[in-house]
């Protein structure tokens, strides 16, 4: 299908042609009216002057011929104008169809934009969830590190305590064996 720009250019061209044809038709109508005025004038002249009747009749025939030619030209221009009107209407119909197609495409584009916006919202939401999860993970890791530090401290304290008890036990065993000895 031809683009909308070309369509409107074609329509503008056709309108220009139609205007020109109408102007020509008006010009021919003016000529026709002029001829008819001459005919009327000649008829008045004939009634006033009987002796110039033959000349007036001759002139009238010539005027009638001119009128017939003008009428024929006018008819031709009117037919052309009608044909151009039809072409303009066809161009208008095609332009309307193109405009409707453009509106439909516009609606589809709006739909696609709306889908893209929804997808962006989902992506933003996913990013927020990821950020929140990362924050919770970092918090959990710091709690774990703290717990590991406490376990380590407790393990060290227990090791010290066990060592002390082992020394005390060893000393007690030493005393016991000395006592038994």
Short mmCIF file of C-alpha atoms in Angstrom, two decimals:
data_model
loop_
_atom_site.label_atom_id
_atom_site.label_comp_id
_atom_site.label_asym_id
_atom_site.label_seq_id
_atom_site.Cartn_x
_atom_site.Cartn_y
_atom_site.Cartn_z
CA UNK A 1 0.00 0.00 0.00
CA UNK A 2 1.16 3.54 -0.73
CA UNK A 3 2.30 5.68 2.18
CA UNK A 4 0.01 8.27 3.79
CA UNK A 5 2.32 11.11 2.66
CA UNK A 6 2.05 10.01 -0.97
CA UNK A 7 -1.72 9.56 -0.56
CA UNK A 8 -2.19 13.12 0.70
CA UNK A 9 0.11 14.41 -2.10
CA UNK A 10 -2.01 12.54 -4.69
CA UNK A 11 -5.20 13.86 -3.08
CA UNK A 12 -3.79 17.43 -3.12
CA UNK A 13 -2.82 17.03 -6.80
CA UNK A 14 -6.29 15.74 -7.67
CA UNK A 15 -7.91 18.63 -5.76
CA UNK A 16 -5.75 21.09 -7.72
CA UNK A 17 -6.78 19.46 -11.02
CA UNK A 18 -10.43 19.57 -9.90
CA UNK A 19 -10.13 23.29 -9.03
CA UNK A 20 -8.54 24.01 -12.44
CA UNK A 21 -11.29 22.06 -14.22
CA UNK A 22 -13.98 23.93 -12.26
CA UNK A 23 -12.34 27.27 -13.13
CA UNK A 24 -12.28 26.27 -16.83
CA UNK A 25 -15.95 25.21 -16.58
CA UNK A 26 -16.85 28.57 -15.00
CA UNK A 27 -14.94 30.38 -17.75
CA UNK A 28 -16.85 28.39 -20.40
CA UNK A 29 -20.15 29.10 -18.58
CA UNK A 30 -19.24 32.80 -18.68
CA UNK A 31 -18.64 32.46 -22.42
CA UNK A 32 -21.96 30.64 -22.70
CA UNK A 33 -23.78 33.41 -20.82
CA UNK A 34 -22.06 36.00 -22.98
CA UNK A 35 -23.17 34.12 -26.12
CA UNK A 36 -26.72 33.89 -24.78
CA UNK A 37 -26.71 37.64 -24.04
CA UNK A 38 -25.59 38.24 -27.62
CA UNK A 39 -28.44 36.00 -28.87
CA UNK A 40 -30.95 37.96 -26.79
CA UNK A 41 -29.53 41.24 -28.05
CA UNK A 42 -29.76 40.00 -31.65
CA UNK A 43 -33.34 38.89 -31.16
CA UNK A 44 -34.25 42.37 -29.85
CA UNK A 45 -32.44 43.89 -32.81
CA UNK A 46 -34.40 41.64 -35.22
CA UNK A 47 -37.79 42.67 -33.76
CA UNK A 48 -36.78 46.34 -33.89
CA UNK A 49 -35.32 46.22 -37.38
CA UNK A 50 -37.25 44.05 -39.77
CA UNK A 51 -35.04 44.97 -42.75
CA UNK A 52 -31.91 43.55 -41.02
CA UNK A 53 -33.72 40.26 -40.25
CA UNK A 54 -31.60 38.13 -42.61
CA UNK A 55 -28.30 39.43 -41.19
CA UNK A 56 -29.59 39.04 -37.64
CA UNK A 57 -30.70 35.45 -38.38
CA UNK A 58 -27.24 34.71 -39.75
CA UNK A 59 -25.62 36.20 -36.67
CA UNK A 60 -28.02 34.23 -34.47
CA UNK A 61 -27.04 30.96 -36.21
CA UNK A 62 -23.37 31.76 -35.61
CA UNK A 63 -24.12 32.57 -31.95
CA UNK A 64 -26.06 29.29 -31.64
CA UNK A 65 -23.08 27.41 -33.04
CA UNK A 66 -20.80 29.12 -30.51
CA UNK A 67 -23.31 28.30 -27.76
CA UNK A 68 -23.44 24.63 -28.81
CA UNK A 69 -19.62 24.48 -28.82
CA UNK A 70 -19.47 26.17 -25.41
CA UNK A 71 -22.11 23.75 -24.09
CA UNK A 72 -20.16 20.79 -25.48
CA UNK A 73 -16.96 22.08 -23.84
CA UNK A 74 -18.83 22.69 -20.58
CA UNK A 75 -20.21 19.14 -20.65
CA UNK A 76 -16.70 17.80 -21.28
CA UNK A 77 -15.30 19.80 -18.34
CA UNK A 78 -18.16 18.68 -16.09
CA UNK A 79 -17.52 15.01 -16.99
CA UNK A 80 -13.81 15.54 -16.22
CA UNK A 81 -14.71 17.21 -12.92
CA UNK A 82 -16.99 14.25 -12.03
CA UNK A 83 -14.22 11.75 -12.87
CA UNK A 84 -11.78 13.73 -10.70
CA UNK A 85 -14.31 13.82 -7.86
CA UNK A 86 -14.56 10.02 -8.07
CA UNK A 87 -10.72 9.76 -7.99
CA UNK A 88 -10.63 12.13 -5.00
CA UNK A 89 -13.24 10.00 -3.19
CA UNK A 90 -11.20 6.84 -3.90
CA UNK A 91 -8.06 8.56 -2.59
CA UNK A 92 -10.05 9.69 0.48
CA UNK A 93 -11.28 6.11 1.09
CA UNK A 94 -7.72 4.76 0.86
CA UNK A 95 -6.46 7.54 3.14
CA UNK A 96 -9.17 6.68 5.70
CA UNK A 97 -8.20 2.99 5.51
CA UNK A 98 -4.53 3.93 6.05
CA UNK A 99 -5.48 6.23 8.93
CA UNK A 100 -7.48 3.40 10.55
CA UNK A 101 -4.49 1.05 10.07
CA UNK A 102 -2.21 3.66 11.69
CA UNK A 103 -4.63 3.99 14.64
CA UNK A 104 -4.67 0.18 15.00
CA UNK A 105 -0.85 0.08 14.93
CA UNK A 106 -0.80 2.93 17.48
CA UNK A 107 -3.05 0.89 19.78
CA UNK A 108 -0.78 -2.16 19.35
CA UNK A 109 2.25 0.04 20.15
CA UNK A 110 0.49 1.33 23.29
CA UNK A 111 -0.18 -2.31 24.27
CA UNK A 112 3.49 -3.19 23.72
CA UNK A 113 4.58 -0.14 25.77
CA UNK A 114 2.20 -1.16 28.57
CA UNK A 115 3.60 -4.74 28.48
CA UNK A 116 7.15 -3.32 28.58
CA UNK A 117 6.17 -1.15 31.57
CA UNK A 118 4.72 -4.24 33.33
CA UNK A 119 7.90 -6.18 32.56
CA UNK A 120 9.95 -3.28 33.98
CA UNK A 121 7.78 -3.32 37.14
CA UNK A 122 8.35 -7.08 37.47
CA UNK A 123 12.10 -6.55 36.95
CA UNK A 124 12.13 -3.74 39.56
CA UNK A 125 10.17 -5.92 41.98
CA UNK A 126 12.58 -8.84 41.34
CA UNK A 127 15.52 -6.48 41.94
CA UNK A 128 13.95 -5.33 45.24
CA UNK A 129 13.43 -8.97 46.30
CA UNK A 130 17.06 -9.74 45.35
CA UNK A 131 18.30 -6.70 47.31
CA UNK A 132 16.18 -7.71 50.34
CA UNK A 133 17.44 -11.30 50.11
CA UNK A 134 21.03 -10.06 49.85
CA UNK A 135 20.47 -7.86 52.95
CA UNK A 136 18.93 -10.80 54.88
CA UNK A 137 21.79 -13.05 53.74
CA UNK A 138 24.38 -10.48 54.92
CA UNK A 139 22.53 -10.23 58.27
CA UNK A 140 22.44 -14.03 58.61
CA UNK A 141 26.15 -14.22 57.75
CA UNK A 142 27.01 -11.62 60.41
CA UNK A 143 24.90 -13.57 63.00
CA UNK A 144 26.71 -16.77 61.93
CA UNK A 145 30.13 -15.06 62.25
CA UNK A 146 29.16 -13.81 65.69
CA UNK A 147 27.98 -17.30 66.69
CA UNK A 148 31.22 -18.80 65.36
CA UNK A 149 33.21 -16.26 67.42
CA UNK A 150 31.19 -17.19 70.54
CA UNK A 151 31.65 -20.93 69.84
CA UNK A 152 35.36 -20.32 69.36
CA UNK A 153 35.54 -18.38 72.67
CA UNK A 154 33.56 -21.11 74.47
CA UNK A 155 35.79 -23.82 72.92
CA UNK A 156 38.90 -21.95 74.10
CA UNK A 157 37.40 -21.49 77.61
CA UNK A 158 36.45 -25.20 77.72
CA UNK A 159 39.93 -26.19 76.53
CA UNK A 160 41.48 -24.08 79.32
CA UNK A 161 39.03 -25.54 81.85
CA UNK A 162 39.68 -29.15 80.66
CA UNK A 163 43.44 -28.57 80.80
CA UNK A 164 43.09 -27.23 84.37
CA UNK A 165 40.98 -30.23 85.39
CA UNK A 166 43.43 -32.62 83.74
CA UNK A 167 46.29 -30.99 85.65
CA UNK A 168 44.27 -31.17 88.88
CA UNK A 169 43.46 -34.84 88.16
CA UNK A 170 47.11 -35.58 87.38
CA UNK A 171 48.16 -33.87 90.62
CA UNK A 172 45.54 -35.83 92.57
CA UNK A 173 46.71 -39.09 90.99
CA UNK A 174 50.29 -38.13 91.79
CA UNK A 175 49.38 -37.50 95.44
CA UNK A 176 47.38 -40.69 95.60
CA UNK A 177 50.21 -42.81 94.25
CA UNK A 178 52.62 -41.12 96.67
CA UNK A 179 50.20 -41.81 99.49
CA UNK A 180 49.79 -45.46 98.44
CA UNK A 181 53.57 -45.72 97.92
#
